[in-house]
Amino acid sequence: MYQERLVARHETIALRGMPCHLRHWGPADSSLAPLVLLHGWMDVAASWQFAVDALSSAFTQGRRIIAPDWRGFGLSMPEQRVDCYHFPDYLADLDALLDQVAGDAPIDLVGHSMGGNIAMMYAGARPARIRRLVNLEGFGLPATRPAQAPGRYAQWLDELRRQRQGELALKTYASPEGVAERLMKTNPRLPADKAAWLARHWARQGSDGRWHILGDAAQKVISAQLYRVDEALALYAAITAPVLSVVADHDSLAQWWKDRFTLQEFHERTRHVRQLTSATVKDAGHMLHHDQPQAVAGLIEDFLVQSARTAMPANTSSY
């Protein structure tokens, strides 16, 4: 099984009346900007372990690194049952988290997938709080039209009913090996030793003896609100921090959305970011921080340690 180079310290704090589990690496205190890592949908903070281990010792010895489990994921489970989650709550949770761990000091922010979307939105809403931002495949969603609203609200109501009736329950597994097999089926590039390690953090054995994914089934309920591209672009344009946008060479968007939302369209959206650098990680899929942790860690570290005085040309690309 995979062995961590840096063992995380664990803490659970209260955020807006909800428990929030944190993983900490590096020193307990530092004058450097904290690095906050945001995981994606149906993932957990432990997912960052491989990339954290790939950072240089010089970087990790001097900087606080903090990764929360989003509400309803990992060890951040609500004390009382909920039937759905609303996306703006993630922004409010992040805002409250930074109040506790950084005060008014700017931080460096890295987000993957859903976490990347949250990072981009938050950096537009609170630009002064972000020193640098790295977005790992946080693509957003296909554009929608107002005429879709009645159907979307109806679908949301239907899924709420199904959730209350237990029809959206997540699959359970007989053993951690079964969980690891599921992880490798979803991500064929994930090595067996890392899958075995992650399985024990991505799921937990229940009183029934089976292994349950650490994700609330209510997370499967669709958002009641449409994705509004014009709002996303306004948030992108409000970001003042330099942004590194990283994608994998395996086109995740083509796999998910076909021609409804393309990688070219995503790149066009990111042109609204004032200071943008783009990079592509080779031989990687959507879970690029699992597939190529050394490459991802190198991109993150190089980007964050650049001098704040260095002027970055807009919309440059490095491959």
GROMACS .gro file of C-alpha atoms in nm:
model
  319
    1MET     CA    1   0.000   0.000   0.000
    2TYR     CA    2   0.107   0.356  -0.067
    3GLN     CA    3   0.301   0.518   0.217
    4GLU     CA    4   0.262   0.890   0.281
    5ARG     CA    5   0.575   1.104   0.281
    6LEU     CA    6   0.391   1.367   0.487
    7VAL     CA    7   0.135   1.245   0.739
    8ALA     CA    8  -0.163   1.478   0.773
    9ARG     CA    9  -0.281   1.626   1.099
   10HIS     CA   10  -0.657   1.620   1.149
   11GLU     CA   11  -0.893   1.878   1.291
   12THR     CA   12  -1.269   1.927   1.290
   13ILE     CA   13  -1.403   2.279   1.329
   14ALA     CA   14  -1.749   2.432   1.321
   15LEU     CA   15  -1.835   2.630   1.007
   16ARG     CA   16  -2.171   2.800   0.986
   17GLY     CA   17  -2.327   2.544   1.217
   18MET     CA   18  -2.181   2.244   1.029
   19PRO     CA   19  -1.879   2.027   1.113
   20CYS     CA   20  -1.583   2.072   0.878
   21HIS     CA   21  -1.299   1.823   0.881
   22LEU     CA   22  -0.956   1.957   0.784
   23ARG     CA   23  -0.629   1.794   0.685
   24HIS     CA   24  -0.315   1.991   0.768
   25TRP     CA   25   0.036   1.945   0.631
   26GLY     CA   26   0.346   2.154   0.694
   27PRO     CA   27   0.410   2.373   0.999
   28ALA     CA   28   0.133   2.479   1.232
   29ASP     CA   29   0.229   2.842   1.179
   30SER     CA   30   0.409   3.032   0.905
   31SER     CA   31   0.449   3.385   0.774
   32LEU     CA   32   0.395   3.257   0.420
   33ALA     CA   33   0.053   3.258   0.256
   34PRO     CA   34  -0.135   2.937   0.343
   35LEU     CA   35  -0.208   2.696   0.059
   36VAL     CA   36  -0.570   2.578   0.062
   37LEU     CA   37  -0.665   2.273  -0.147
   38LEU     CA   38  -1.027   2.219  -0.257
   39HIS     CA   39  -1.136   1.871  -0.368
   40GLY     CA   40  -1.399   1.788  -0.628
   41TRP     CA   41  -1.745   1.635  -0.626
   42MET     CA   42  -1.774   1.289  -0.469
   43ASP     CA   43  -1.415   1.319  -0.353
   44VAL     CA   44  -1.242   1.385  -0.021
   45ALA     CA   45  -0.958   1.598   0.113
   46ALA     CA   46  -0.736   1.287   0.135
   47SER     CA   47  -0.736   1.289  -0.245
   48TRP     CA   48  -0.463   1.558  -0.229
   49GLN     CA   49  -0.215   1.335  -0.044
   50PHE     CA   50  -0.027   1.220  -0.353
   51ALA     CA   51   0.025   1.573  -0.487
   52VAL     CA   52   0.122   1.704  -0.142
   53ASP     CA   53   0.380   1.427  -0.110
   54ALA     CA   54   0.521   1.527  -0.450
   55LEU     CA   55   0.586   1.887  -0.343
   56SER     CA   56   0.947   1.963  -0.253
   57SER     CA   57   1.058   1.946   0.110
   58ALA     CA   58   1.163   2.312   0.094
   59PHE     CA   59   0.808   2.408  -0.002
   60THR     CA   60   0.623   2.192   0.251
   61GLN     CA   61   0.854   2.272   0.543
   62GLY     CA   62   0.780   2.642   0.522
   63ARG     CA   63   0.413   2.663   0.430
   64ARG     CA   64   0.084   2.566   0.590
   65ILE     CA   65  -0.123   2.341   0.364
   66ILE     CA   66  -0.491   2.295   0.447
   67ALA     CA   67  -0.749   2.075   0.274
   68PRO     CA   68  -1.113   2.071   0.391
   69ASP     CA   69  -1.371   1.802   0.333
   70TRP     CA   70  -1.663   1.991   0.179
   71ARG     CA   71  -1.993   1.966   0.366
   72GLY     CA   72  -2.150   1.629   0.289
   73PHE     CA   73  -1.818   1.469   0.189
   74GLY     CA   74  -1.544   1.285   0.376
   75LEU     CA   75  -1.565   1.344   0.749
   76SER     CA   76  -1.769   1.667   0.717
   77MET     CA   77  -2.110   1.507   0.751
   78PRO     CA   78  -2.409   1.708   0.880
   79GLU     CA   79  -2.536   1.609   1.222
   80GLN     CA   80  -2.892   1.612   1.092
   81ARG     CA   81  -3.008   1.469   0.761
   82VAL     CA   82  -3.044   1.709   0.468
   83ASP     CA   83  -3.213   1.638   0.137
   84CYS     CA   84  -2.995   1.850  -0.093
   85TYR     CA   85  -2.696   2.085  -0.104
   86HIS     CA   86  -2.685   2.433  -0.253
   87PHE     CA   87  -2.373   2.546  -0.439
   88PRO     CA   88  -2.344   2.895  -0.284
   89ASP     CA   89  -2.299   2.727   0.055
   90TYR     CA   90  -1.957   2.607  -0.056
   91LEU     CA   91  -1.853   2.968  -0.116
   92ALA     CA   92  -1.982   3.070   0.225
   93ASP     CA   93  -1.806   2.774   0.388
   94LEU     CA   94  -1.477   2.869   0.223
   95ASP     CA   95  -1.519   3.230   0.334
   96ALA     CA   96  -1.579   3.120   0.693
   97LEU     CA   97  -1.287   2.876   0.678
   98LEU     CA   98  -1.046   3.146   0.565
   99ASP     CA   99  -1.165   3.371   0.846
  100GLN     CA  100  -1.047   3.103   1.089
  101VAL     CA  101  -0.724   2.986   0.929
  102ALA     CA  102  -0.592   3.304   0.764
  103GLY     CA  103  -0.776   3.605   0.900
  104ASP     CA  104  -0.740   3.893   0.653
  105ALA     CA  105  -0.419   3.760   0.496
  106PRO     CA  106  -0.436   3.656   0.128
  107ILE     CA  107  -0.402   3.284   0.058
  108ASP     CA  108  -0.300   3.062  -0.232
  109LEU     CA  109  -0.592   2.854  -0.357
  110VAL     CA  110  -0.593   2.530  -0.558
  111GLY     CA  111  -0.915   2.360  -0.664
  112HIS     CA  112  -0.991   2.046  -0.861
  113SER     CA  113  -1.309   1.998  -1.065
  114MET     CA  114  -1.597   2.123  -0.848
  115GLY     CA  115  -1.332   2.269  -0.617
  116GLY     CA  116  -1.183   2.452  -0.914
  117ASN     CA  117  -1.519   2.604  -0.998
  118ILE     CA  118  -1.564   2.714  -0.637
  119ALA     CA  119  -1.213   2.863  -0.636
  120MET     CA  120  -1.280   3.065  -0.951
  121MET     CA  121  -1.615   3.194  -0.826
  122TYR     CA  122  -1.477   3.279  -0.483
  123ALA     CA  123  -1.176   3.461  -0.628
  124GLY     CA  124  -1.415   3.679  -0.827
  125ALA     CA  125  -1.634   3.750  -0.527
  126ARG     CA  126  -1.347   3.803  -0.280
  127PRO     CA  127  -1.051   3.905  -0.500
  128ALA     CA  128  -0.847   4.058  -0.218
  129ARG     CA  129  -0.834   3.726  -0.032
  130ILE     CA  130  -0.657   3.533  -0.310
  131ARG     CA  131  -0.285   3.579  -0.384
  132ARG     CA  132  -0.260   3.312  -0.655
  133LEU     CA  133  -0.508   3.056  -0.787
  134VAL     CA  134  -0.464   2.720  -0.958
  135ASN     CA  135  -0.766   2.568  -1.131
  136LEU     CA  136  -0.734   2.196  -1.211
  137GLU     CA  137  -1.006   2.103  -1.461
  138GLY     CA  138  -1.269   2.325  -1.297
  139PHE     CA  139  -1.458   2.369  -1.623
  140GLY     CA  140  -1.799   2.489  -1.518
  141LEU     CA  141  -2.102   2.354  -1.702
  142PRO     CA  142  -2.269   2.388  -2.043
  143ALA     CA  143  -2.456   2.709  -2.105
  144THR     CA  144  -2.827   2.708  -2.022
  145ARG     CA  145  -3.130   2.908  -2.133
  146PRO     CA  146  -3.399   3.068  -1.912
  147ALA     CA  147  -3.662   2.852  -2.084
  148GLN     CA  148  -3.504   2.548  -1.915
  149ALA     CA  149  -3.597   2.676  -1.567
  150PRO     CA  150  -3.941   2.512  -1.533
  151GLY     CA  151  -3.801   2.173  -1.625
  152ARG     CA  152  -3.501   2.215  -1.399
  153TYR     CA  153  -3.713   2.304  -1.095
  154ALA     CA  154  -3.944   2.012  -1.170
  155GLN     CA  155  -3.647   1.776  -1.192
  156TRP     CA  156  -3.512   1.910  -0.863
  157LEU     CA  157  -3.846   1.851  -0.690
  158ASP     CA  158  -3.867   1.499  -0.832
  159GLU     CA  159  -3.515   1.417  -0.713
  160LEU     CA  160  -3.589   1.555  -0.367
  161ARG     CA  161  -3.878   1.311  -0.346
  162ARG     CA  162  -3.657   1.024  -0.462
  163GLN     CA  163  -3.390   1.121  -0.209
  164ARG     CA  164  -3.646   1.119   0.077
  165GLN     CA  165  -3.759   0.775  -0.038
  166GLY     CA  166  -3.402   0.642  -0.034
  167GLU     CA  167  -3.383   0.589  -0.410
  168LEU     CA  168  -3.054   0.776  -0.451
  169ALA     CA  169  -2.853   0.571  -0.202
  170LEU     CA  170  -2.487   0.522  -0.284
  171LYS     CA  171  -2.352   0.176  -0.356
  172THR     CA  172  -2.176  -0.004  -0.071
  173TYR     CA  173  -1.887  -0.250  -0.091
  174ALA     CA  174  -1.797  -0.572   0.086
  175SER     CA  175  -1.434  -0.472   0.147
  176PRO     CA  176  -1.183  -0.191   0.098
  177GLU     CA  177  -1.046  -0.395  -0.191
  178GLY     CA  178  -1.386  -0.359  -0.358
  179VAL     CA  179  -1.368   0.016  -0.309
  180ALA     CA  180  -1.018   0.022  -0.457
  181GLU     CA  181  -1.140  -0.171  -0.760
  182ARG     CA  182  -1.417   0.086  -0.807
  183LEU     CA  183  -1.163   0.369  -0.792
  184MET     CA  184  -0.941   0.202  -1.051
  185LYS     CA  185  -1.239   0.129  -1.277
  186THR     CA  186  -1.333   0.498  -1.272
  187ASN     CA  187  -0.970   0.601  -1.317
  188PRO     CA  188  -0.767   0.331  -1.498
  189ARG     CA  189  -0.443   0.528  -1.448
  190LEU     CA  190  -0.467   0.508  -1.067
  191PRO     CA  191  -0.197   0.265  -0.943
  192ALA     CA  192  -0.311  -0.021  -0.721
  193ASP     CA  193  -0.107   0.092  -0.419
  194LYS     CA  194  -0.262   0.440  -0.428
  195ALA     CA  195  -0.609   0.298  -0.485
  196ALA     CA  196  -0.569   0.074  -0.179
  197TRP     CA  197  -0.463   0.373   0.033
  198LEU     CA  198  -0.732   0.607  -0.098
  199ALA     CA  199  -1.008   0.348  -0.058
  200ARG     CA  200  -0.966   0.359   0.319
  201HIS     CA  201  -1.012   0.737   0.317
  202TRP     CA  202  -1.280   0.754   0.049
  203ALA     CA  203  -1.499   0.499   0.230
  204ARG     CA  204  -1.550   0.371   0.584
  205GLN     CA  205  -1.681   0.045   0.728
  206GLY     CA  206  -2.030   0.075   0.873
  207SER     CA  207  -2.209  -0.112   1.150
  208ASP     CA  208  -2.342  -0.349   0.883
  209GLY     CA  209  -1.986  -0.457   0.801
  210ARG     CA  210  -1.996  -0.307   0.452
  211TRP     CA  211  -1.783  -0.018   0.328
  212HIS     CA  212  -1.978   0.303   0.264
  213ILE     CA  213  -1.856   0.589   0.043
  214LEU     CA  214  -1.795   0.903   0.248
  215GLY     CA  215  -2.039   1.111   0.051
  216ASP     CA  216  -2.396   1.208   0.134
  217ALA     CA  217  -2.644   1.065  -0.118
  218ALA     CA  218  -2.817   1.405  -0.111
  219GLN     CA  219  -2.520   1.535  -0.313
  220LYS     CA  220  -2.668   1.349  -0.611
  221VAL     CA  221  -2.973   1.579  -0.621
  222ILE     CA  222  -2.944   1.818  -0.915
  223SER     CA  223  -2.907   2.188  -0.847
  224ALA     CA  224  -3.235   2.374  -0.862
  225GLN     CA  225  -3.068   2.663  -1.040
  226LEU     CA  226  -2.939   2.679  -1.394
  227TYR     CA  227  -2.572   2.743  -1.470
  228ARG     CA  228  -2.551   3.098  -1.598
  229VAL     CA  229  -2.243   3.153  -1.812
  230ASP     CA  230  -2.278   3.532  -1.807
  231GLU     CA  231  -2.251   3.527  -1.426
  232ALA     CA  232  -1.948   3.297  -1.442
  233LEU     CA  233  -1.773   3.527  -1.689
  234ALA     CA  234  -1.840   3.830  -1.470
  235LEU     CA  235  -1.680   3.647  -1.177
  236TYR     CA  236  -1.381   3.546  -1.392
  237ALA     CA  237  -1.333   3.909  -1.497
  238ALA     CA  238  -1.337   4.022  -1.133
  239ILE     CA  239  -1.044   3.796  -1.036
  240THR     CA  240  -0.733   4.004  -0.966
  241ALA     CA  241  -0.497   3.718  -0.872
  242PRO     CA  242  -0.278   3.546  -1.130
  243VAL     CA  243  -0.449   3.223  -1.237
  244LEU     CA  244  -0.296   2.897  -1.359
  245SER     CA  245  -0.549   2.684  -1.550
  246VAL     CA  246  -0.441   2.320  -1.581
  247VAL     CA  247  -0.612   2.054  -1.792
  248ALA     CA  248  -0.529   1.692  -1.872
  249ASP     CA  249  -0.447   1.586  -2.225
  250HIS     CA  250  -0.735   1.337  -2.208
  251ASP     CA  251  -1.030   1.561  -2.297
  252SER     CA  252  -1.273   1.515  -2.007
  253LEU     CA  253  -1.525   1.757  -2.153
  254ALA     CA  254  -1.561   1.557  -2.473
  255GLN     CA  255  -1.622   1.245  -2.264
  256TRP     CA  256  -1.889   1.409  -2.044
  257TRP     CA  257  -2.067   1.658  -2.268
  258LYS     CA  258  -1.980   1.564  -2.627
  259ASP     CA  259  -2.050   1.880  -2.831
  260ARG     CA  260  -2.267   2.047  -2.564
  261PHE     CA  261  -1.957   2.197  -2.400
  262THR     CA  262  -1.610   2.176  -2.550
  263LEU     CA  263  -1.258   2.239  -2.430
  264GLN     CA  264  -1.232   2.520  -2.685
  265GLU     CA  265  -1.538   2.684  -2.530
  266PHE     CA  266  -1.382   2.655  -2.184
  267HIS     CA  267  -1.062   2.822  -2.307
  268GLU     CA  268  -1.272   3.101  -2.458
  269ARG     CA  269  -1.437   3.156  -2.120
  270THR     CA  270  -1.104   3.179  -1.941
  271ARG     CA  271  -0.997   3.464  -2.170
  272HIS     CA  272  -1.201   3.681  -1.936
  273VAL     CA  273  -0.940   3.619  -1.663
  274ARG     CA  274  -0.700   3.914  -1.643
  275GLN     CA  275  -0.378   3.723  -1.569
  276LEU     CA  276  -0.395   3.369  -1.702
  277THR     CA  277  -0.137   3.099  -1.763
  278SER     CA  278  -0.249   2.767  -1.912
  279ALA     CA  279  -0.083   2.426  -1.891
  280THR     CA  280  -0.162   2.071  -2.003
  281VAL     CA  281  -0.058   1.758  -1.814
  282LYS     CA  282   0.029   1.468  -2.043
  283ASP     CA  283  -0.088   1.110  -1.996
  284ALA     CA  284  -0.358   1.214  -1.750
  285GLY     CA  285  -0.734   1.210  -1.716
  286HIS     CA  286  -0.968   1.419  -1.506
  287MET     CA  287  -0.804   1.300  -1.181
  288LEU     CA  288  -0.474   1.444  -1.302
  289HIS     CA  289  -0.345   1.497  -0.945
  290HIS     CA  290  -0.369   1.118  -0.903
  291ASP     CA  291  -0.242   1.027  -1.248
  292GLN     CA  292   0.061   1.259  -1.255
  293PRO     CA  293   0.112   1.396  -0.902
  294GLN     CA  294   0.474   1.495  -0.968
  295ALA     CA  295   0.380   1.698  -1.274
  296VAL     CA  296   0.083   1.863  -1.102
  297ALA     CA  297   0.284   1.938  -0.788
  298GLY     CA  298   0.562   2.087  -0.999
  299LEU     CA  299   0.320   2.316  -1.181
  300ILE     CA  300   0.160   2.429  -0.855
  301GLU     CA  301   0.490   2.487  -0.678
  302ASP     CA  302   0.655   2.671  -0.968
  303PHE     CA  303   0.352   2.895  -1.008
  304LEU     CA  304   0.319   2.979  -0.638
  305VAL     CA  305   0.685   3.054  -0.573
  306GLN     CA  306   0.716   3.302  -0.857
  307SER     CA  307   0.795   3.647  -0.731
  308ALA     CA  308   0.483   3.854  -0.670
  309ARG     CA  309   0.667   4.134  -0.853
  310THR     CA  310   0.684   3.935  -1.175
  311ALA     CA  311   0.441   4.068  -1.433
  312MET     CA  312   0.252   3.785  -1.601
  313PRO     CA  313   0.134   3.833  -1.961
  314ALA     CA  314  -0.235   3.759  -2.008
  315ASN     CA  315  -0.348   3.435  -2.170
  316THR     CA  316  -0.005   3.278  -2.211
  317SER     CA  317   0.025   2.904  -2.249
  318SER     CA  318   0.286   2.654  -2.133
  319TYR     CA  319   0.261   2.292  -2.238
   0.00000   0.00000   0.00000
